[in-house]
Coordinates of C-alpha atoms in Angstrom, one line a residue:
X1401 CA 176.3 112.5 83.5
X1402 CA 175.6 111.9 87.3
X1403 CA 174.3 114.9 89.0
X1404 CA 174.6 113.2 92.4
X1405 CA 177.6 111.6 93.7
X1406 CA 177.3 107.7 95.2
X1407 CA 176.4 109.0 98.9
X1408 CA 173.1 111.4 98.5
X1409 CA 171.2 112.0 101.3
X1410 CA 167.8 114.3 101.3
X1411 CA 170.0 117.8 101.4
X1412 CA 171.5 116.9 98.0
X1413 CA 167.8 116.5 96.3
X1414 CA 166.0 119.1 94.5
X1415 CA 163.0 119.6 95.1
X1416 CA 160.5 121.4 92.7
X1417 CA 158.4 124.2 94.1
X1418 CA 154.6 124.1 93.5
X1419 CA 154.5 127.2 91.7
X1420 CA 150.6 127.4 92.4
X1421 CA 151.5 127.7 95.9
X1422 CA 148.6 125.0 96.9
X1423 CA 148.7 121.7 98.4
X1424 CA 149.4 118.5 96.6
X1425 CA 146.3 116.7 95.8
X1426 CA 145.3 113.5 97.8
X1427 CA 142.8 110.8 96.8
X1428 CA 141.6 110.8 100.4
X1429 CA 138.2 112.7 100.4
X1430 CA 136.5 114.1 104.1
X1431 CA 133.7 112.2 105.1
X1432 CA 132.1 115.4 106.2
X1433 CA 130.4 113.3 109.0
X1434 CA 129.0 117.0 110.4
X1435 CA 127.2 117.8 107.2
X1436 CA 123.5 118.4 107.8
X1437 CA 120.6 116.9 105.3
X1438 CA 118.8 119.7 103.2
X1439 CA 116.2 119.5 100.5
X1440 CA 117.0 121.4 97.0
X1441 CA 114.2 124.0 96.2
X1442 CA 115.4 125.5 93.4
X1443 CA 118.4 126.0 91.4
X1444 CA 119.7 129.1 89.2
X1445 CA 122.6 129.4 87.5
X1446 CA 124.7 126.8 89.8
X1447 CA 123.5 128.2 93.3
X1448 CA 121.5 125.8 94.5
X1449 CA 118.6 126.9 97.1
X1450 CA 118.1 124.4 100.1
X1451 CA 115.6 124.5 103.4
X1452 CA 117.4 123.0 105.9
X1453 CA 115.3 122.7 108.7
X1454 CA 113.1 126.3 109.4
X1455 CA 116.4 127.9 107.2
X1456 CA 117.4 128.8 103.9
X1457 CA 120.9 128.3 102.7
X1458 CA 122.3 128.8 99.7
X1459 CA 124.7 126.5 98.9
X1460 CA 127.0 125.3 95.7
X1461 CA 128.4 121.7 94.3
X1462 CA 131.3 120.7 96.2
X1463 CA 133.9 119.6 93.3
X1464 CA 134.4 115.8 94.6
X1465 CA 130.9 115.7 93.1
X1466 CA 132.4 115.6 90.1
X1467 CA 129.8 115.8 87.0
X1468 CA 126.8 115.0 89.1
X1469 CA 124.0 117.7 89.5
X1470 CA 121.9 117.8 92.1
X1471 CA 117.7 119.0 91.2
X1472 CA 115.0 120.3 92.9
X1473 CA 113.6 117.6 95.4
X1474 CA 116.9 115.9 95.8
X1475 CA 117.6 115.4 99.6
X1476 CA 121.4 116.8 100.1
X1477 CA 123.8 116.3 102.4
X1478 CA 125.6 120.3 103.2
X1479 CA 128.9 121.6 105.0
X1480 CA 130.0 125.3 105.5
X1481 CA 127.8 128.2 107.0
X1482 CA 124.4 127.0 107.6
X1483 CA 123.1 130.2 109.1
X1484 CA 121.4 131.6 105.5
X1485 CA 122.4 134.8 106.5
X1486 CA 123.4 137.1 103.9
X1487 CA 126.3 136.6 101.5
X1488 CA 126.8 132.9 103.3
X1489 CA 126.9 130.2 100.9
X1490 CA 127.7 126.5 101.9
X1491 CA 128.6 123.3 100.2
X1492 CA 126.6 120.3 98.9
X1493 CA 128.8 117.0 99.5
X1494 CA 126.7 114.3 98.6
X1495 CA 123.1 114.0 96.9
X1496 CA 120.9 110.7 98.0
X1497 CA 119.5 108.4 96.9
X1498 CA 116.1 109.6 94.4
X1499 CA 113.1 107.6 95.1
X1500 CA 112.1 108.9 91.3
X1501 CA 113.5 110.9 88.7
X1502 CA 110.9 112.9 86.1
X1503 CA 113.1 113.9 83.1
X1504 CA 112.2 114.7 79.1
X1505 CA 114.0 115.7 76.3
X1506 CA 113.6 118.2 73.5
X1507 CA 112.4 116.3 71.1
X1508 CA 112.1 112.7 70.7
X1509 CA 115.4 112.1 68.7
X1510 CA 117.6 114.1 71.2
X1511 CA 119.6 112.0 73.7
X1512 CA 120.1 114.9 76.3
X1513 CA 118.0 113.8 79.2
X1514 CA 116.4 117.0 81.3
X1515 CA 115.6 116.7 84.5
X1516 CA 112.7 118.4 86.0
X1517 CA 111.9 116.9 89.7
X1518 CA 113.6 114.4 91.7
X1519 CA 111.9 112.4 94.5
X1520 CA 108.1 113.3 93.3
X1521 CA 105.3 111.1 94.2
X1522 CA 102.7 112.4 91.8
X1523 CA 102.7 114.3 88.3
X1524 CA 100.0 117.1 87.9
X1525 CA 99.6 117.8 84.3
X1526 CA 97.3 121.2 84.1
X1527 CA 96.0 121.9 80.9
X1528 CA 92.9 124.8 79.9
X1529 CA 89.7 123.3 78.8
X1530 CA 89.9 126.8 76.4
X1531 CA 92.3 129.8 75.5
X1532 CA 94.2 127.7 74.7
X1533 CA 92.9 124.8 73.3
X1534 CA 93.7 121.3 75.0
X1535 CA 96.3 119.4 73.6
X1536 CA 95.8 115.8 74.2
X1537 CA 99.3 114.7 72.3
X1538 CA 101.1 116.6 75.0
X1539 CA 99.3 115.3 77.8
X1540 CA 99.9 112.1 76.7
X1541 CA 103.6 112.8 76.3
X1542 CA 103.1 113.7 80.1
X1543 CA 101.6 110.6 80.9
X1544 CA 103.9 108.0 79.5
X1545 CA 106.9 109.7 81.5
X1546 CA 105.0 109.7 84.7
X1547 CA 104.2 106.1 84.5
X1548 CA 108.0 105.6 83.6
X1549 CA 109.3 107.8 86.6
X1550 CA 106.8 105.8 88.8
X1551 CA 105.0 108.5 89.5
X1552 CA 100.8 108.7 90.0
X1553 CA 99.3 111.3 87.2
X1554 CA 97.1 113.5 88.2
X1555 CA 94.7 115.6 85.7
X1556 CA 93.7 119.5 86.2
X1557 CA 91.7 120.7 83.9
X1558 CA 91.4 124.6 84.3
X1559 CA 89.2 127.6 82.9
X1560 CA 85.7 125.1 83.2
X1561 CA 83.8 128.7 82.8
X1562 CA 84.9 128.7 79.0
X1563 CA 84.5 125.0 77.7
X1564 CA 82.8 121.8 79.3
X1565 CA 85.5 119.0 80.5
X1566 CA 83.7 116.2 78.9
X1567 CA 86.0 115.6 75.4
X1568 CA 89.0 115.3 77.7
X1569 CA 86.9 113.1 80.3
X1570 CA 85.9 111.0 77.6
X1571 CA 89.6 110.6 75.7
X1572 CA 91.4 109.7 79.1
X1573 CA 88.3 108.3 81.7
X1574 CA 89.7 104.6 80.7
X1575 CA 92.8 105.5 82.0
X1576 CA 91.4 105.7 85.9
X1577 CA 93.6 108.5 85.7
X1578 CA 91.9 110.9 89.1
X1579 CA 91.0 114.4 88.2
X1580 CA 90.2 117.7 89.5
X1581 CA 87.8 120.6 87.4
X1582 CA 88.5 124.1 88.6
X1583 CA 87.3 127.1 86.5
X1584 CA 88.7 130.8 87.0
X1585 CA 85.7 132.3 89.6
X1586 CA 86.4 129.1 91.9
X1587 CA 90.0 129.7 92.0
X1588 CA 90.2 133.6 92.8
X1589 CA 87.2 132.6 95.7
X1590 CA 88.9 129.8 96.4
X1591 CA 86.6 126.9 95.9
X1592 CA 88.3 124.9 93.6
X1593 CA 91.5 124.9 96.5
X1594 CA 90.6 122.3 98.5
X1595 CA 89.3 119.9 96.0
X1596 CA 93.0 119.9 94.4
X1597 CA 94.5 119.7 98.1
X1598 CA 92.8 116.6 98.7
X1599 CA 95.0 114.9 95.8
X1600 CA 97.8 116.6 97.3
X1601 CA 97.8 115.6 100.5
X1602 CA 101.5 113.8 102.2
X1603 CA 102.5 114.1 98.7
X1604 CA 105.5 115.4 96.9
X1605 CA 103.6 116.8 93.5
X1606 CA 105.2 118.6 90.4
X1607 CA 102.8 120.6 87.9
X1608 CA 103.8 120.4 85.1
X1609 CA 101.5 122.3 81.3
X1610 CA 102.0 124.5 78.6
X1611 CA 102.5 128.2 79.4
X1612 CA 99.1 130.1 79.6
X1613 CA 97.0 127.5 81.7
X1614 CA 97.2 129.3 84.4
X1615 CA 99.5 126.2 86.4
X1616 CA 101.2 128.9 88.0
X1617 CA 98.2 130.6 89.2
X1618 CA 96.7 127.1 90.7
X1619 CA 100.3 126.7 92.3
X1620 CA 99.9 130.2 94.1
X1621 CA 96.5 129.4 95.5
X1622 CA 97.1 126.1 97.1
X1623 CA 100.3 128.1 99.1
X1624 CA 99.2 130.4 101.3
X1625 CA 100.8 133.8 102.0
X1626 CA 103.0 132.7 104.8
X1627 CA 104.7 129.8 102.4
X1628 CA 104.7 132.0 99.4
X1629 CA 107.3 134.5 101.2
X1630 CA 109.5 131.7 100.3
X1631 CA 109.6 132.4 96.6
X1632 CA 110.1 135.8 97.4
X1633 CA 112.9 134.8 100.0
X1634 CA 114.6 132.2 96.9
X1635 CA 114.4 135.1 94.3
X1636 CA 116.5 137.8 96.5
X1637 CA 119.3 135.2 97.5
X1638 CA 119.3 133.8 93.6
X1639 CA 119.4 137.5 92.2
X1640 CA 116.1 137.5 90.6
X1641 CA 113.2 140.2 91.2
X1642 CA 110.2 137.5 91.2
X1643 CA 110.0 134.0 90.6
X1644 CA 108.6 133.7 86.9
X1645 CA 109.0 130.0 86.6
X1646 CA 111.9 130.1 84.5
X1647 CA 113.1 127.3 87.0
X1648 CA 111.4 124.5 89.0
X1649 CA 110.5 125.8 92.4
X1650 CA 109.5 123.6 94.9
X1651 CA 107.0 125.0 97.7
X1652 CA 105.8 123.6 100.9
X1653 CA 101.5 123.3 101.6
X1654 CA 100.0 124.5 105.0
X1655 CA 100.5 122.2 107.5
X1656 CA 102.8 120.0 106.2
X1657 CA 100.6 118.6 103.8
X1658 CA 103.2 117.8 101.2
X1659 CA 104.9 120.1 98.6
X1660 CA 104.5 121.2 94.9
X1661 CA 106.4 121.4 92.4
X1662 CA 106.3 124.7 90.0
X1663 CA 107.8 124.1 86.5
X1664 CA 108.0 126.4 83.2
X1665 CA 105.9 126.4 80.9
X1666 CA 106.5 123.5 78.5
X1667 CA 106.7 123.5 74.8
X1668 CA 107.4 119.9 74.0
X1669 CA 107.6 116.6 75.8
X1670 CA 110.5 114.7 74.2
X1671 CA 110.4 111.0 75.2
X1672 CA 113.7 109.5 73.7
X1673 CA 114.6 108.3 77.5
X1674 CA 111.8 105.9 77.8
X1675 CA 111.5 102.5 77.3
X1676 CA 108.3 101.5 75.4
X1677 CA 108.5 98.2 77.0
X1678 CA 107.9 99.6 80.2
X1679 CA 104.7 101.8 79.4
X1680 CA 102.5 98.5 79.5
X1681 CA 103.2 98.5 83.3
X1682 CA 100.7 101.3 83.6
X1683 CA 98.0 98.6 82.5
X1684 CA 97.9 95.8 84.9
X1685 CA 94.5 94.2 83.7
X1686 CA 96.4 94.4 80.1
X1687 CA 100.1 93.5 81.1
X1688 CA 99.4 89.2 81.7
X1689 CA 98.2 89.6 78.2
X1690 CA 101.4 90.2 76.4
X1691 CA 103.1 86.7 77.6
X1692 CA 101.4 85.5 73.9
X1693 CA 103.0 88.4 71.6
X1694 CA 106.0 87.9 69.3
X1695 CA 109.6 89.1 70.4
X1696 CA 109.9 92.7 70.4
X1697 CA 106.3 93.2 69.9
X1698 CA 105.1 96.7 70.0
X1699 CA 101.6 96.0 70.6
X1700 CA 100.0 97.5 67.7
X1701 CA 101.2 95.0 65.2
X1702 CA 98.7 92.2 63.6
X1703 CA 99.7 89.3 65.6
X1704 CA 99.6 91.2 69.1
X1705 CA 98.2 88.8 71.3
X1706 CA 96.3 91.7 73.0
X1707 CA 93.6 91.7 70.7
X1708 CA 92.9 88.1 71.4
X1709 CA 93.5 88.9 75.0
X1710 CA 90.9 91.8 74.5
X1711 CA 88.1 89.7 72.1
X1712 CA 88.4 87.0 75.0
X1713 CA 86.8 89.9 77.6
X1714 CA 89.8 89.9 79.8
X1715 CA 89.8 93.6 79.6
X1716 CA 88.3 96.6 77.7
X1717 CA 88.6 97.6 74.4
X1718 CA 89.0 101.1 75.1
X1719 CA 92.1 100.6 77.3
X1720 CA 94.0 98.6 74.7
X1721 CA 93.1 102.0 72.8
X1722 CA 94.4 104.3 75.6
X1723 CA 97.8 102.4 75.3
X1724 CA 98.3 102.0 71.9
X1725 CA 97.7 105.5 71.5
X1726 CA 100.0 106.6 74.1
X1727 CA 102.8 104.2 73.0
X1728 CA 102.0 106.4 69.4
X1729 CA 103.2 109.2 71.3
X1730 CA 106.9 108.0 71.4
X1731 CA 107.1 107.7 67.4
X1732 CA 104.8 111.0 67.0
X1733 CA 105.8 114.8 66.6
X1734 CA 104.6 117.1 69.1
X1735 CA 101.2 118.9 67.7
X1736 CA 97.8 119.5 69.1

């Protein structure tokens, strides 16, 4: 049955109302060519804090982001009230480009990928000489994702007033890996500071170590009191009474001598995102040596032709060691 005789016109069509009351949706997306570039310092529970210039704003995911999540260290692009005045919060239209992404996982056989830090230049990876006890599996867990993030690793050994560095010096010295001693006395006078700033220096660096090696503590004595009314400044726009590094929190050093990077505390290093193939790159005087090994060789096998490679004094013994030992990391469970 025709509802409309053979001469319509647009009076005799029915519309239907948008019972929503909106507007229709377009593909056409703003270019928000007024949005100003920020840099993520922390995020908590979707409200993402951002310095954008001398201010803090807090700001949220515009939707036409879709499923992508900006970080801490990701330089962001923000629309809306910029002012970081009370009860303001702005929008976060596009995320560029990372230079470097640090991620784990759980546990080796989980395929969720964690982010920790975007744009880092180095990894710190503090661990206690004592109370508690090293644990060299975890730091090497730490290792093999900086050199897959392109990132420089960085050693700080803490608490050098209860047990001497020189078992940890001696397990990881064939890496060439730099490192900074600091015991307890030298941190609260403030000795061991400017030792550690020197490896910071122009850098962006995250700090990453099991909770109780006092990585937090070394974080809040390399930023002076002026910076550190930041954290205090994030935790009353975020809700939270003090920062306890539940969350990364990125802080800027004196001078504009780079920024670190506060993380929690970890419990395991979960490598199922890396590629063993590319943990060789961290060894350049071994790397040339692998054009001679089988297909798919994992370089701890009996026709590895870095043993040859090794026997015919092109490199040292002890560095084939330090990689096979950290490739062992990807197949191992976490322990001490």
């Amino acid at each position: 049955m025709r509802r409309y005789g053979k001469h319509t016109d647009e009076d005799d069509i029915r519309s239907r109302p948008n019972r929503k009351g909106n507007r229709p949706r377009t593909h056409t997306r703003p270019k928000h060519e007024d949005a100003v570039e920020g840099m993520v310092l922390t995020v908590d529970r979707g409200r993402l804090t951002c310095l954008v210039d001398d201010r803090i704003v807090l700001a949220m995911k515009a939707r036409e982001l879709g499923r992508k999540a900006a970080v801490v260290g990701d330089r962001v692009d923000i629309v809306g009230d910029l002012t970081g005045d009370k009860d303001t919060l702005a929008r976060i239209v596009r995320i560029g480009e990372r230079r470097s992404v640090l991620r784990r996982t759980a546990d080796d056989d989980d395929p969720y990928e964690r982010v920790i830090v975007a744009n880092a230049d180095q990894l710190a990876i503090v661990t206690a000489l004592a109370d508690p006890e090293p644990r060299p599996r975890l730091i090497d867990r730490c290792l093999v994702a900086a050199f897959d993030a392109g990132l420089e690793p960085l050693l700080v050994m803490t608490k050098s007033d209860l047990a001497s560095p020189d078992k940890l010096l001696e397990l990881y010295g064939h890496l060439d890996i730099p490192y900074v001693v600091t015991s307890r006395e030298e941190l609260e006078s403030g000795e061991a500071v400017g030792r550690v700033l020197e490896q910071l220096d122009g850098r962006i660096t995250a700090f990453v170590g099991h909770s109780g090696v006092g990585k937090t503590t070394l974080v809040n004595s390399l930023v002076p009191e002026d910076r550190r009314r930041l954290t205090g400044h994030v935790n009353a726009v975020t809700g939270r009474g003090r920062h306890t590094t539940t969350s990364a929190l990125a802080l800027p050093l004196a001078d504009d001598a780079g920024w670190v990077v506060d993380t929690p505390g970890l419990r395991s290093f979960g490598l199922h995102h890396v590629d063993p193939s590319r943990v060789i790159q961290a060894f350049p005087d071994l790397e040339p040596g692998t054009e001679g090994c089988p297909r798919a060789c994992s370089h701890d096998e009996p026709d590895c032709a870095l043993d040859q490679w090794v026997a015919d004094g092109h490199a040292d013994p002890a560095r084939l060691y330090s990689l096979r030992r950290m490739l062992a990391t990807r197949e191992r469970t976490e322990g001490d």
